[in-house]
XYZ file of C-alpha atoms in Angstrom:
632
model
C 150.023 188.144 56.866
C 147.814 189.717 53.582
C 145.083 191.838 55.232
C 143.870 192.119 52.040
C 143.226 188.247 50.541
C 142.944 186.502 54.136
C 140.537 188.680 56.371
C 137.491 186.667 56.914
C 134.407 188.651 56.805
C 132.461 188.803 60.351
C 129.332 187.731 59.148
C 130.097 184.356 57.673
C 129.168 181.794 59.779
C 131.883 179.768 61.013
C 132.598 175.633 59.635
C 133.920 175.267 62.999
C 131.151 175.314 66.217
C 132.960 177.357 68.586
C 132.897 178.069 72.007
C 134.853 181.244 71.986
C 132.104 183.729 72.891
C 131.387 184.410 76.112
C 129.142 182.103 78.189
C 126.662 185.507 78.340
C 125.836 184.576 75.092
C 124.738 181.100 76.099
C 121.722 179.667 77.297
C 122.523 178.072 80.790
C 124.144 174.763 80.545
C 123.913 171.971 83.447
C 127.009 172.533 84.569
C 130.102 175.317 84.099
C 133.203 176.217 85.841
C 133.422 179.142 87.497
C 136.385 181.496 87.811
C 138.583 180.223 84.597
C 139.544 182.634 81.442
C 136.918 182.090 78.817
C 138.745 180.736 75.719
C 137.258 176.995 76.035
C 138.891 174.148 73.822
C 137.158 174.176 70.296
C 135.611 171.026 69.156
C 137.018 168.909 66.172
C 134.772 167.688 63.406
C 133.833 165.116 61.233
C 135.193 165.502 57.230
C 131.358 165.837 56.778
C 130.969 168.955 58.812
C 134.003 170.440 57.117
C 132.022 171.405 53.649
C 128.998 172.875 55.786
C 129.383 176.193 54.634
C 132.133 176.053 52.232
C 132.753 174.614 49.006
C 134.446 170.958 48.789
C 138.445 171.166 49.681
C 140.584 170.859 46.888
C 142.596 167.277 47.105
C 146.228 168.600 47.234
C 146.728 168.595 51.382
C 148.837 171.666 50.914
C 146.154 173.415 48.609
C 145.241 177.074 50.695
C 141.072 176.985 52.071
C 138.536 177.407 49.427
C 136.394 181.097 51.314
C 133.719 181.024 48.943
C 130.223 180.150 50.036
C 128.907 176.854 49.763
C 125.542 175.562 50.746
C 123.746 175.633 54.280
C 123.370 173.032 56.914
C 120.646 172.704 59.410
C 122.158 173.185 62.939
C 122.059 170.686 65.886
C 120.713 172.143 69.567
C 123.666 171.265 71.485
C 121.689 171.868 74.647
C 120.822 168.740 76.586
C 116.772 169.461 75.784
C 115.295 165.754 76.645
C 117.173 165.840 80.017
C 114.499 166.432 82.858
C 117.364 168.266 84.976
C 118.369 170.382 82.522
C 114.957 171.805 81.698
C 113.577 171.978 85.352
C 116.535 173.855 85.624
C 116.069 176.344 82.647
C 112.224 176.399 84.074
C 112.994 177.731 87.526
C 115.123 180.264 85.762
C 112.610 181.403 82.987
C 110.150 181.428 86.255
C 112.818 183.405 88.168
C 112.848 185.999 85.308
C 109.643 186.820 84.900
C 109.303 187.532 89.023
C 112.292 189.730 88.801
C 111.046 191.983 85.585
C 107.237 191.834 87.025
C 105.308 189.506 84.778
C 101.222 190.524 85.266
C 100.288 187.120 86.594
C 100.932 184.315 88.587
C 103.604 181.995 86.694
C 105.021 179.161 88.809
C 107.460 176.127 88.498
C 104.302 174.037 88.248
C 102.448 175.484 85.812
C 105.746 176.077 83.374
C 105.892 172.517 83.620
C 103.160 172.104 79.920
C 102.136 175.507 79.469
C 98.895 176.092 76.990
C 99.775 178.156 73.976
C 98.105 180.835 75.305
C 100.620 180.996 78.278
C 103.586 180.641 76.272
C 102.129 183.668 74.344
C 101.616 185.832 76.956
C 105.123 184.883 78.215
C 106.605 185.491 74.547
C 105.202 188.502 74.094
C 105.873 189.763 77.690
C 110.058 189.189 77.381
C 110.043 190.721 73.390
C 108.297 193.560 74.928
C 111.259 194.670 76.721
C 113.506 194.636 73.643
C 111.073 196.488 71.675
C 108.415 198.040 73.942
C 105.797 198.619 70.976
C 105.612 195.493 69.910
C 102.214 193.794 69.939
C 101.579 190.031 69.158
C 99.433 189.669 66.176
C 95.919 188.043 66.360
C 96.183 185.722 63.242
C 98.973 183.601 61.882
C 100.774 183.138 65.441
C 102.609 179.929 64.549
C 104.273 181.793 61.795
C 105.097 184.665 63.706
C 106.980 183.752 66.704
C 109.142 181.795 64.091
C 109.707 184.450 62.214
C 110.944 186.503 65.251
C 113.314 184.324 66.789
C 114.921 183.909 62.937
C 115.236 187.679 62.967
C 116.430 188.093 66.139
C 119.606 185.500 64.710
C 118.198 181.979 66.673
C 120.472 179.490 65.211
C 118.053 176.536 65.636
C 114.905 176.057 63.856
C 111.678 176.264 65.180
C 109.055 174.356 63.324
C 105.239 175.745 63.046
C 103.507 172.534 64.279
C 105.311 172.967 67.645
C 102.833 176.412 68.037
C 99.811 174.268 68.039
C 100.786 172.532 70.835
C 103.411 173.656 73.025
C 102.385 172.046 76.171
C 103.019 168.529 74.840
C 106.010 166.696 76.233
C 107.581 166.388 73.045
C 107.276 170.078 71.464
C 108.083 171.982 74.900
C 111.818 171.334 75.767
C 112.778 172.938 72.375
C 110.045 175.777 72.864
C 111.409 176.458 76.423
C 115.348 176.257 74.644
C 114.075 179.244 72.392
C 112.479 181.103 75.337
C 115.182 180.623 77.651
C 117.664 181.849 74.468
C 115.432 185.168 74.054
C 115.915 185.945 77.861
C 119.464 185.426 77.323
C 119.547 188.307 74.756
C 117.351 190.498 76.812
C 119.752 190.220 80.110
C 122.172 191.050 76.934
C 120.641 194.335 76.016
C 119.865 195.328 79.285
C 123.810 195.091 80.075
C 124.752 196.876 77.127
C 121.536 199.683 77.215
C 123.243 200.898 80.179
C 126.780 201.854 78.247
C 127.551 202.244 75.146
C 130.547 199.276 74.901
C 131.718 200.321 70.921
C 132.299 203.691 71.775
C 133.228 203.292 75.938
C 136.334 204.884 77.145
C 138.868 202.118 77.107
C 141.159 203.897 79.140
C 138.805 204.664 82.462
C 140.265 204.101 85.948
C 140.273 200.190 86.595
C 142.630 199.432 83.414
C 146.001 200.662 82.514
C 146.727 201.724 78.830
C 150.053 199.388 79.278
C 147.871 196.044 79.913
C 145.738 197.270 77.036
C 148.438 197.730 74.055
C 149.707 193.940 75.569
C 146.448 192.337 75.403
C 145.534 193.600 71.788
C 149.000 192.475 70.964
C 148.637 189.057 72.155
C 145.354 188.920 70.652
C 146.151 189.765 67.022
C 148.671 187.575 67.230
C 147.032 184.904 67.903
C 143.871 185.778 65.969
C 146.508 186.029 63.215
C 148.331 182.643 63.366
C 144.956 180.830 63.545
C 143.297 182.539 60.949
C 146.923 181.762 58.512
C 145.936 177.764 59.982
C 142.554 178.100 59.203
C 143.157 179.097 55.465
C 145.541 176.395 55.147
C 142.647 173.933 56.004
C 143.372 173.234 59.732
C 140.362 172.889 61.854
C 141.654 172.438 65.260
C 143.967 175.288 67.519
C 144.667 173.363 70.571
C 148.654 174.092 70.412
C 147.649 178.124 70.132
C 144.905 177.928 72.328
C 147.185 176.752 75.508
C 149.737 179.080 73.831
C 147.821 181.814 73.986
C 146.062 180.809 77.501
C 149.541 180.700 79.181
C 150.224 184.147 77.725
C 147.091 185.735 79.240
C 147.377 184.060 82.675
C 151.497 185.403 82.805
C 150.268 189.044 81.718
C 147.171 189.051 83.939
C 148.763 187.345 86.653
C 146.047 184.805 87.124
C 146.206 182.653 90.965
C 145.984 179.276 89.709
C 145.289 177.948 93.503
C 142.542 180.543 93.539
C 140.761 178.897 90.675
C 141.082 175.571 91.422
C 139.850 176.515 95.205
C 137.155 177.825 93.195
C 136.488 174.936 91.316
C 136.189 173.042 93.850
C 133.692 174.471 95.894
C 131.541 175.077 93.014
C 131.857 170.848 92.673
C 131.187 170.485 96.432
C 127.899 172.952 96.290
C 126.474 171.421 92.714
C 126.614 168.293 94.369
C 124.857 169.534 97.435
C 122.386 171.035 95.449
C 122.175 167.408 93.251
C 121.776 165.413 96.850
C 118.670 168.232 98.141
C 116.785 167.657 94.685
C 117.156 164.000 94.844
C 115.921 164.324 98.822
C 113.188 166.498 97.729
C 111.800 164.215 95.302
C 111.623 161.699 97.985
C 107.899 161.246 99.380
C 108.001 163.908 101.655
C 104.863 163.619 102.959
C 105.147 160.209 104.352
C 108.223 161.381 106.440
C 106.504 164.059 107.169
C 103.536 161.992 108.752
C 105.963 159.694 110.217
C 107.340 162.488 112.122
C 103.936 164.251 113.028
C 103.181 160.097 114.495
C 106.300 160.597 116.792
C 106.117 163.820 117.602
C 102.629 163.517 118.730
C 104.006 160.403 120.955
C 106.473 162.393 122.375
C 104.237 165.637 123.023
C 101.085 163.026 125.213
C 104.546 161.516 127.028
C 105.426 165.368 127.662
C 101.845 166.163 128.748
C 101.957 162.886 130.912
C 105.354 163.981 132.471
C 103.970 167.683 132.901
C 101.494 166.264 135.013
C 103.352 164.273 137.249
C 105.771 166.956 137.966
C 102.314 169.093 138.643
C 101.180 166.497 141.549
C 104.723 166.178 142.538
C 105.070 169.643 143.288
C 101.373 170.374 144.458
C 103.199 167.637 147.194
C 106.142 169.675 147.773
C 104.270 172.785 147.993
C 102.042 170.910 150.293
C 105.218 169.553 152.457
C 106.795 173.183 152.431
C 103.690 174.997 153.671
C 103.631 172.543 156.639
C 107.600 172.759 157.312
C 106.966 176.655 156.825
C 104.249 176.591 159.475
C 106.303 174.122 162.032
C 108.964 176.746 161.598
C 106.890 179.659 162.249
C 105.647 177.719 165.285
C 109.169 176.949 165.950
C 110.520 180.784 166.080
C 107.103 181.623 168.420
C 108.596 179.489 170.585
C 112.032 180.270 170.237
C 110.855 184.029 170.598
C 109.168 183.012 174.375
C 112.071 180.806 174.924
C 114.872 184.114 174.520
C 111.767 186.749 176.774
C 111.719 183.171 179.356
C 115.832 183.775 179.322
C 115.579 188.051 179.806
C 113.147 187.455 182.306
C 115.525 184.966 184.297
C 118.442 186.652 183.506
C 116.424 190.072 184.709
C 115.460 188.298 188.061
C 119.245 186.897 188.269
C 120.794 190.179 187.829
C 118.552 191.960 190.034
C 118.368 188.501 192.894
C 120.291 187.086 195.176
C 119.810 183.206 194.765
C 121.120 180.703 196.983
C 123.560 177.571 196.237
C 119.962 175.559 196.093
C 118.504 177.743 193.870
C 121.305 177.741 191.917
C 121.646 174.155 191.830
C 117.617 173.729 191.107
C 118.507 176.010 188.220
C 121.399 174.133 186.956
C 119.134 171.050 186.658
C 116.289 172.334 184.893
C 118.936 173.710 182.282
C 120.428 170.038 181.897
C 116.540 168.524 182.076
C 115.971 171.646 178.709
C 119.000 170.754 176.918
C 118.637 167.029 177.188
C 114.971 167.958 175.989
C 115.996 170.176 173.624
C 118.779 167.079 172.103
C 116.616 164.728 171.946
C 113.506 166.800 170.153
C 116.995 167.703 167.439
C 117.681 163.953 167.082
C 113.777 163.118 166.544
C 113.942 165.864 163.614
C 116.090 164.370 162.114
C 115.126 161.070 161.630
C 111.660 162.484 160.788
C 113.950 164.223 158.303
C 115.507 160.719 156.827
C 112.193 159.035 157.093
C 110.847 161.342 154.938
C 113.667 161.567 152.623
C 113.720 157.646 152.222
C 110.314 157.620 151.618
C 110.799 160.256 148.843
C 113.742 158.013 147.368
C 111.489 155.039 147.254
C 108.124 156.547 145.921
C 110.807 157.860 143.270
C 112.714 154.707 142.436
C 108.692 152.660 142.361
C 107.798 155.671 139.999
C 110.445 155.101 137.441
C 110.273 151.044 137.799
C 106.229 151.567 136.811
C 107.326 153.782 133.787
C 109.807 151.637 132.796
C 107.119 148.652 133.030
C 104.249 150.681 131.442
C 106.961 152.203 128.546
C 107.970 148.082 127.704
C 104.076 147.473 127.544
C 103.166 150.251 125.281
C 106.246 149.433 122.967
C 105.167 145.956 122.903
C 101.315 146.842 122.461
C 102.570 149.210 119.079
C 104.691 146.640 117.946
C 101.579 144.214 118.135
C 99.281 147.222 116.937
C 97.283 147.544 119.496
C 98.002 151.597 120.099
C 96.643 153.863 119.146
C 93.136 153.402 118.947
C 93.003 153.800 115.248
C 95.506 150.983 115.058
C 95.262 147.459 112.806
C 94.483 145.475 115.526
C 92.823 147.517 118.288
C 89.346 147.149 116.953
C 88.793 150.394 118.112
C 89.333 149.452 122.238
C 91.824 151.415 124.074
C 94.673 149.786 125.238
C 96.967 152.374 126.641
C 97.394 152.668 130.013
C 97.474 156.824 130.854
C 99.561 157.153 133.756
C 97.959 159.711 136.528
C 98.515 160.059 140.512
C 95.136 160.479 140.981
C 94.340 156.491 140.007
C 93.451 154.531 143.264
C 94.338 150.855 143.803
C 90.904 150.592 142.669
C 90.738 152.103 139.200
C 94.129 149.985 138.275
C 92.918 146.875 138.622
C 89.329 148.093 137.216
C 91.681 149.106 134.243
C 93.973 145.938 133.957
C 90.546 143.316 134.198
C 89.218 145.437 131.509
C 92.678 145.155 129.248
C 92.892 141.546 130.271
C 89.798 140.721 129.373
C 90.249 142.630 125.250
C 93.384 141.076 125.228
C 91.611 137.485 125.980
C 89.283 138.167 123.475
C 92.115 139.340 120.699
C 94.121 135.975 121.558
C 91.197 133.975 120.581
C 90.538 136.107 117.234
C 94.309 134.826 116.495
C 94.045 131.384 117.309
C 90.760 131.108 114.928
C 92.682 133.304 112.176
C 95.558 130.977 112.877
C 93.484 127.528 112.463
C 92.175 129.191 109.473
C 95.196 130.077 107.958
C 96.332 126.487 108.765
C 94.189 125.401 106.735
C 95.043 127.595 103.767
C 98.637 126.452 104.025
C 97.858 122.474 103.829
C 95.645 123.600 100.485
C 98.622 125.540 99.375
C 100.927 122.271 99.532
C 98.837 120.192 97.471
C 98.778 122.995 94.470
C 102.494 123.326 95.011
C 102.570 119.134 94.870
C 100.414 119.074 91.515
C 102.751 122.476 90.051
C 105.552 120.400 90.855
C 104.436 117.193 88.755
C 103.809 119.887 86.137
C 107.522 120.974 86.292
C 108.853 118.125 85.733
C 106.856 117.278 82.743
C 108.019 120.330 81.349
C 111.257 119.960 81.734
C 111.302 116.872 79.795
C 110.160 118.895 77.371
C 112.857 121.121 77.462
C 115.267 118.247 77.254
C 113.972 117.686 74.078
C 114.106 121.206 73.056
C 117.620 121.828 73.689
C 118.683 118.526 71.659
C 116.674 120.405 69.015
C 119.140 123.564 69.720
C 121.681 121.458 69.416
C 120.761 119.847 66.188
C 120.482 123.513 64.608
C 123.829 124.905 66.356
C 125.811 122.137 64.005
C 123.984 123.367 60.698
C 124.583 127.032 62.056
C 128.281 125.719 61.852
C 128.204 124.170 58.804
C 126.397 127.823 57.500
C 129.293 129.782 58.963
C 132.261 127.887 57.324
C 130.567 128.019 53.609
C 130.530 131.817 54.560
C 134.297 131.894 55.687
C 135.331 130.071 52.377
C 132.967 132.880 50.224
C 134.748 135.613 52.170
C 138.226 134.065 50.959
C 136.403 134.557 47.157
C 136.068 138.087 47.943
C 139.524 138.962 49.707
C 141.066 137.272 46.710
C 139.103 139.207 44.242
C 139.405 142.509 46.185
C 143.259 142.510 46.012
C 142.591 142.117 42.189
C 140.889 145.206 42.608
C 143.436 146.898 44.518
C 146.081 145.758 41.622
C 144.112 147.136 39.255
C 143.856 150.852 41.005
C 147.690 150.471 41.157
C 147.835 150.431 37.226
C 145.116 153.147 36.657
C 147.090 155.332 39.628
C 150.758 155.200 37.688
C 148.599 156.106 34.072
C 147.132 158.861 35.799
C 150.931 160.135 37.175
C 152.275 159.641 33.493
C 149.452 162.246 32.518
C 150.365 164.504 34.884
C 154.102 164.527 33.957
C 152.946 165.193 30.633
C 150.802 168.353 31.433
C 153.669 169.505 33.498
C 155.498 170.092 30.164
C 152.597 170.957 28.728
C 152.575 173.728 31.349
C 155.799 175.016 30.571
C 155.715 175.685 27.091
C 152.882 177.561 27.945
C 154.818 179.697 30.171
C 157.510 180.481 27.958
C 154.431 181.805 25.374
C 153.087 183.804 28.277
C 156.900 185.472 28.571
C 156.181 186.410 25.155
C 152.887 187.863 25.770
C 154.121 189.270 28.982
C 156.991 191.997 27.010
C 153.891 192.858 24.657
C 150.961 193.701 27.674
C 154.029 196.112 29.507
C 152.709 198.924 27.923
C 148.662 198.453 28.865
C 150.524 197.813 32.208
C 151.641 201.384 32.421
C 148.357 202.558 31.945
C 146.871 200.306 34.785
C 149.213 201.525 37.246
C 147.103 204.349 38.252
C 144.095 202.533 38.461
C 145.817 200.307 40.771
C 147.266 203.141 43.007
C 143.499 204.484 43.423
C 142.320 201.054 44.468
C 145.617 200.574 46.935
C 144.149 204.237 48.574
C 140.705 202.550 48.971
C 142.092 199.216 50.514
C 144.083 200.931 52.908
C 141.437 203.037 54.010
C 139.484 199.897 54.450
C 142.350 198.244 56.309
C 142.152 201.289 58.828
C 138.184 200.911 59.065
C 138.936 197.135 60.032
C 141.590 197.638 62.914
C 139.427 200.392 64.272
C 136.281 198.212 64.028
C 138.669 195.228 65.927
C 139.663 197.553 68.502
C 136.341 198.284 68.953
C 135.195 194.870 69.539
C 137.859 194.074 71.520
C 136.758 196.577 73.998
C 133.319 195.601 73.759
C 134.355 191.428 74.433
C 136.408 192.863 77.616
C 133.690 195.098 79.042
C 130.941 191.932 78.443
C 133.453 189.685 79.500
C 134.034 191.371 83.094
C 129.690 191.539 83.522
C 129.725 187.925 83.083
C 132.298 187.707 85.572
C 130.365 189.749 88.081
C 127.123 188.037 87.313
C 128.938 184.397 87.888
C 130.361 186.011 91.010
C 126.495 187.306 92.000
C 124.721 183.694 91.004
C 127.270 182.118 93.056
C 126.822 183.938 96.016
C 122.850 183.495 95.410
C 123.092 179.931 94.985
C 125.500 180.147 98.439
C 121.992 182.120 100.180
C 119.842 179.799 98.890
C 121.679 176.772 100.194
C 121.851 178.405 103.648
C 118.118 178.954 103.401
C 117.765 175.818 102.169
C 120.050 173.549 104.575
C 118.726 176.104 108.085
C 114.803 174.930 106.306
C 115.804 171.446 106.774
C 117.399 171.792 109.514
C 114.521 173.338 111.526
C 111.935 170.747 110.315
């Protein structure tokens, strides 16, 4: 390849929109896939967009690419500005931003959502600040100022003045907030590179081998070099090189193709978690919330009630145990004179001489105790059972009344009736509180005075009922007189669609005059077409002839030629001092692409990390996130 009549000058703007830079360059897009080589697919264009910059192609499809300048275009934001998602998105991270470098104020999602244009000024001058710390923002002229910056500072989209005046409105702020979020782009840019210096960085450092280096730049200038030779010769799409070249990288770098797409798709499994939690979020919240507090207060009086039941119920046990504990005590007194009774007797039998009737009189006062002594065990323990049926039943009657007064209040909410506040409660009380410390008395105090609302509230709905029974008989006769009006009109519409009709045949009628005019035209088009023929064949008869023309005028430049060898001569060193110079340039260029080569790697590995740090943030958040919703 000629270095010298094919190198394309780096600061011509390309006829091409490409996505070859690196997505650090770009302003945050709704979507992007993690963990792939950056070299996207570039995007073809229209015949229109192909004389953007240049001049017009010459019309020989061989013919190499005119490189001379041609005029300007204006350039479309590809950004998705009017989508809501997109910019609530690029809000919460201008919002993020500003919290993270220590903007002096309070700047929220909320109020980024129509800033004032003092706001936006502050926040403009605030995030140029920290690419050029003595910058101050001018007191007159503003709306030609901050336009005037972002031009300088290379923002490919234009800005117009009016937008200054109002940036707030919701037609002006998505493509203010596209420029903003651009400049913080370029200052997370700067603040990457202020911390190295990438164009003159030690290529060679610890983490990569001069071997993988000498291969990359190889495979890069090769390909930079075939698609440059397509380029010139007017091609405008590199698909077949790009998946060339992609292969290439991923066998020298040997890239885990199961890694990526494992990658892939948990990024698609985590954007769509995030997508389902927005479209919760902007859900009424509150009403669910309200719902819930209903319930949960429900559940915390039914709690309470519980709570106090199990109170009584064990102020009962406690009751029952302190009287078993003192019949015990009672019980081991007793047992206590009972074994001194038996040392005592067995003392005096030890110590005694008893005779067979004493003996015998003992015997039988043992039998008379132990039959005593049975028969006290036995009445124990049906005391025992008694007691523990009785327990069983005051249990089962206790649940049966729940279950009856949790039917009754379900039936009294369904009817509104509960709570007091309710539709239909009038503001009485109709819940029945359930308590061990109601008598006999107090329930049937409480169910005359529930009976007796209840009476009252049936005879409120037959009245409303009579009333409404009324309404629906009036009702009928409008629906009777609408219907007589129906049908009127729809003879009316009989006669309308016969009118239809009439005008669907002279429609007809139009349309085949029009078919036989159109078979006028065809006929004289291909007249036309004949005619192009003829003028097409005159102009190839020219040509032939200024071929020949051509040649004689060759064989006069031979003649010239053997006359201009001598001035030749005298060229030659001329030429030899401008071969020096271009080979010194040649030299400056390959240096300066090394150079950016090592710069593209070293930014290229940042955005790497960075996509490896946002994901695991967006991971943290949607643990925060999913435990928040979780614990509500």
């Amino acid at each position: 390849m000629n270095r010298a009549s094919s190198s394309r000058l780096s600061e011509l703007p390309q006829r091409v929109e490409s996505n070859r830079m690196s997505m650090v360059y770009a302003t945050p897009q709704s979507k992007q896939s993690f963990g792939k080589l950056n070299i996207p697919k570039p995007q073809s264009v229209t015949s229109e967009r192909r004389t953007s910059f240049f001049g017009s192609r010459t019309s020989g499809a061989g013919m190499a690419r005119n490189s001379t300048f041609g005029g300007t275009e204006k350039m479309k934001d590809p950004r998705p500005l009017h989508d809501k998602a997109y910019v609530q998105q690029c809000i919460r991270q201008l919002c993020e931003f500003l919290s993270e470098k220590g903007f002096p104020g309070s700047m929220t999602v909320k109020s980024l959502q129509s800033p004032s244009t003092k706001e936006f000024l502050k926040i403009f001058e605030f995030i140029y600040c920290l690419l050029d710390p003595t910058f101050q923002m001018p007191t007159s002229k503003v709306e030609e100022e901050v336009p005037r910056i972002l031009k300088d500072l290379g923002y490919p989209f234009v800005l117009s003045k009016s937008s200054m005046y109002s940036v707030g409105a919701p037609h002006t702020w998505p493509q203010v907030l596209g420029a903003v979020v651009w400049l913080m782009d370029t200052v997370k840019i700067f603040c990457c590179m202020s911390d190295q210096d990438l164009l003159f960085a030690d290529f060679s450092d610890g983490s990569t081998e001069i071997e993988d280096g000498v291969a990359f730049n190889k495979l890069f200038l090769d390909y930079t070099a075939e698609t440059y030779n397509k380029f010139m010769q007017g091609a405008d799409s590199f698909d077949e090189e790009d998946a060339d070249y992609l292969a290439k990288l991923k066998r020298l770098y040997n890239v885990d193709e199961g890694l990526l797409a494992s990658m892939e798709e948990k990024y698609r499994m985590l954007s769509d978690e995030v997508e389902r939690l927005e479209k919760e979020s902007q859900t009424d919240r509150l009403m669910v919330k309200r719902t819930e507090k209903v319930k949960l207060q429900t559940d915390l009086q039914k709690l309470q009630s519980y709570r106090s039941n199990l109170e009584s119920f064990k102020a009962n046990l406690e009751n029952k145990a302190s009287g078993l504990a003192e019949e015990l005590e009672a019980s081991g007194l007793q047992v206590e004179t009972l074994k001194q009774e038996e040392s005592r007797l067995q003392h005096i039998l030890s110590t005694q001489k008893f005779t067979p009737a004493d003996i015998e009189r003992i015997n039988w006062e043992k039998r008379e105790l132990q039959q005593t002594i049975n028969s006290l065990s036995k009445s124990l323990e049906q005391a025992e059972q008694h007691m523990w049926n009785e327990e069983i039943a005051l249990a089962k009657a206790k649940e049966t009344a729940e279950v009856k007064l949790a039917e009754y209040h379900k039936l009294a909410r369904k009817l509104k009736l509960i709570p007091v506040s309710a539709e239909n409660a009038c503001g009485h009380d109709f819940e029945i509180r359930t308590s061990t410390e109601y008598g006999p008395s107090t329930m049937v105090q409480c169910r005359t005075q529930i009976q007796q609302l209840l009476r009252k509230l049936i005879t409120d709905v037959d009245e409303e009922c009579s009333r409404l029974t009324d309404m629906k008989l009036s009702l009928e006769e409008s629906i009777e007189q609408v219907n007589s009006n129906i049908s009127d009109k729809a003879n009316d519409l009989k006669q309308l669609r016969e009118q239809i009709r009439r005008l669907d045949e002279q429609l007809e009628q139009d349309m085949q005059d029009i078919a036989h005019e159109e078979q006028k035209w065809s006929a004289e088009m291909e007249s036309v077409e004949t005619h192009r023929k003829l003028l097409e064949k005159k102009v190839t008869l020219g040509y032939d002839e200024s071929v020949e023309q051509l040649k004689a005028a060759q064989q006069q430049y031979h003649l010239v030629q053997q006359e201009t060898n001598e001035e030749r001569r005298t060229v030659v060193n001329n030429l030899a001092s401008v071969l020096t110079t271009a080979a010194n340039h040649l030299s400056i260029v390959e240096k300066f692409l090394e150079d950016q080569h090592k710069r593209v790697d070293r930014v290229y590995t940042e955005a790497f990390r960075e996509d490896e740090v946002d994901i695991q943030k967006m991971k943290d958040i949607m643990e925060s996130f999913i435990t928040k919703v979780n614990s509500m």
